[in-house]
Amino acid sequence: MDLAGGDFRVYPGFLALRGITVKTGDFDGDGETGFQDFLVFAAAFGTLTGDEGFLRAADLDRSGDVGFSDFLLFAAAFGT
């Protein structure tokens, strides 16, 4: 991937891709990572790809499960 063109930038809690910004853990799309997002994350916690209730967006580290490392990423973004 060529990062010199400025098409891809990562900041703590944010991913910007060609002018589109996605906030880590903002599952309800309100621009903040808050309590409603926590409820969504908690419902998916402990699930694996293919499980009922698995939410790909909650698999923040893209490991195929929603686990403790995802919780740490979510917690870092919480309140922002």
PDB file of C-alpha atoms in Angstrom, residues 5-80:
ATOM      1  CA  GLY A   5      -0.404   9.672  -1.554  1.00  0.00           C
ATOM      2  CA  GLY A   6      -2.290  10.485   1.637  1.00  0.00           C
ATOM      3  CA  ASP A   7      -5.142   8.072   0.961  1.00  0.00           C
ATOM      4  CA  PHE A   8      -4.861   6.288   4.290  1.00  0.00           C
ATOM      5  CA  ARG A   9      -4.245   7.713   7.764  1.00  0.00           C
ATOM      6  CA  VAL A  10      -4.715   6.174  11.182  1.00  0.00           C
ATOM      7  CA  TYR A  11      -5.092   8.173  14.388  1.00  0.00           C
ATOM      8  CA  PRO A  12      -5.911   6.763  17.834  1.00  0.00           C
ATOM      9  CA  GLY A  13      -9.642   6.097  17.744  1.00  0.00           C
ATOM     10  CA  PHE A  14     -10.114   7.077  14.096  1.00  0.00           C
ATOM     11  CA  LEU A  15      -9.558   5.679  10.622  1.00  0.00           C
ATOM     12  CA  ALA A  16      -9.667   8.053   7.651  1.00  0.00           C
ATOM     13  CA  LEU A  17      -9.792   6.553   4.183  1.00  0.00           C
ATOM     14  CA  ARG A  18     -10.050   8.883   1.199  1.00  0.00           C
ATOM     15  CA  GLY A  19     -11.957  11.513   3.121  1.00  0.00           C
ATOM     16  CA  ILE A  20     -14.236   9.068   4.951  1.00  0.00           C
ATOM     17  CA  THR A  21     -13.783   8.992   8.719  1.00  0.00           C
ATOM     18  CA  VAL A  22     -14.909   6.040  10.815  1.00  0.00           C
ATOM     19  CA  LYS A  23     -14.768   6.403  14.594  1.00  0.00           C
ATOM     20  CA  THR A  24     -13.657   3.313  16.503  1.00  0.00           C
ATOM     21  CA  GLY A  25     -16.529   1.822  18.493  1.00  0.00           C
ATOM     22  CA  ASP A  26     -19.216   4.213  17.220  1.00  0.00           C
ATOM     23  CA  PHE A  27     -21.682   1.460  16.369  1.00  0.00           C
ATOM     24  CA  ASP A  28     -24.779   3.684  16.404  1.00  0.00           C
ATOM     25  CA  GLY A  29     -23.246   6.308  14.091  1.00  0.00           C
ATOM     26  CA  ASP A  30     -23.822   9.334  16.325  1.00  0.00           C
ATOM     27  CA  GLY A  31     -20.180  10.463  16.125  1.00  0.00           C
ATOM     28  CA  GLU A  32     -19.326   9.454  19.690  1.00  0.00           C
ATOM     29  CA  THR A  33     -18.267   6.227  21.364  1.00  0.00           C
ATOM     30  CA  GLY A  34     -20.650   6.141  24.303  1.00  0.00           C
ATOM     31  CA  PHE A  35     -22.929   4.022  26.450  1.00  0.00           C
ATOM     32  CA  GLN A  36     -25.266   2.922  23.635  1.00  0.00           C
ATOM     33  CA  ASP A  37     -22.209   1.703  21.737  1.00  0.00           C
ATOM     34  CA  PHE A  38     -21.055  -0.146  24.854  1.00  0.00           C
ATOM     35  CA  LEU A  39     -24.388  -1.996  24.998  1.00  0.00           C
ATOM     36  CA  VAL A  40     -23.953  -3.078  21.364  1.00  0.00           C
ATOM     37  CA  PHE A  41     -20.363  -4.160  22.056  1.00  0.00           C
ATOM     38  CA  ALA A  42     -21.350  -6.043  25.224  1.00  0.00           C
ATOM     39  CA  ALA A  43     -24.034  -7.983  23.319  1.00  0.00           C
ATOM     40  CA  ALA A  44     -21.403  -9.164  20.814  1.00  0.00           C
ATOM     41  CA  PHE A  45     -18.667  -9.860  23.382  1.00  0.00           C
ATOM     42  CA  GLY A  46     -17.514 -13.488  23.394  1.00  0.00           C
ATOM     43  CA  THR A  47     -18.841 -14.307  19.922  1.00  0.00           C
ATOM     44  CA  LEU A  48     -16.897 -15.739  16.989  1.00  0.00           C
ATOM     45  CA  THR A  49     -17.319 -15.272  13.249  1.00  0.00           C
ATOM     46  CA  GLY A  50     -20.379 -17.309  12.287  1.00  0.00           C
ATOM     47  CA  ASP A  51     -21.935 -17.217  15.760  1.00  0.00           C
ATOM     48  CA  GLU A  52     -25.395 -15.799  16.234  1.00  0.00           C
ATOM     49  CA  GLY A  53     -24.911 -12.288  17.588  1.00  0.00           C
ATOM     50  CA  PHE A  54     -21.439 -11.827  16.069  1.00  0.00           C
ATOM     51  CA  LEU A  55     -20.976  -8.219  14.962  1.00  0.00           C
ATOM     52  CA  ARG A  56     -18.087  -7.736  12.563  1.00  0.00           C
ATOM     53  CA  ALA A  57     -17.833  -4.056  13.515  1.00  0.00           C
ATOM     54  CA  ALA A  58     -17.222  -5.059  17.157  1.00  0.00           C
ATOM     55  CA  ASP A  59     -14.288  -7.257  16.102  1.00  0.00           C
ATOM     56  CA  LEU A  60     -12.038  -4.207  16.265  1.00  0.00           C
ATOM     57  CA  ASP A  61      -8.781  -6.142  15.861  1.00  0.00           C
ATOM     58  CA  ARG A  62     -10.221  -8.267  13.001  1.00  0.00           C
ATOM     59  CA  SER A  63      -9.201 -11.520  14.710  1.00  0.00           C
ATOM     60  CA  GLY A  64     -12.482 -13.325  14.053  1.00  0.00           C
ATOM     61  CA  ASP A  65     -13.806 -12.999  17.593  1.00  0.00           C
ATOM     62  CA  VAL A  66     -15.019 -10.221  19.867  1.00  0.00           C
ATOM     63  CA  GLY A  67     -12.748 -10.617  22.861  1.00  0.00           C
ATOM     64  CA  PHE A  68     -10.599  -8.874  25.422  1.00  0.00           C
ATOM     65  CA  SER A  69      -8.272  -7.208  22.913  1.00  0.00           C
ATOM     66  CA  ASP A  70     -11.345  -5.714  21.216  1.00  0.00           C
ATOM     67  CA  PHE A  71     -12.555  -4.513  24.610  1.00  0.00           C
ATOM     68  CA  LEU A  72      -9.229  -2.736  25.196  1.00  0.00           C
ATOM     69  CA  LEU A  73      -9.541  -0.962  21.845  1.00  0.00           C
ATOM     70  CA  PHE A  74     -13.151  -0.053  22.591  1.00  0.00           C
ATOM     71  CA  ALA A  75     -12.261   1.201  26.083  1.00  0.00           C
ATOM     72  CA  ALA A  76      -9.524   3.436  24.643  1.00  0.00           C
ATOM     73  CA  ALA A  77     -12.091   5.071  22.342  1.00  0.00           C
ATOM     74  CA  PHE A  78     -14.901   5.269  24.931  1.00  0.00           C
ATOM     75  CA  GLY A  79     -15.997   8.807  25.748  1.00  0.00           C
ATOM     76  CA  THR A  80     -14.524  10.347  22.627  1.00  0.00           C
TER      77      THR A  80
END
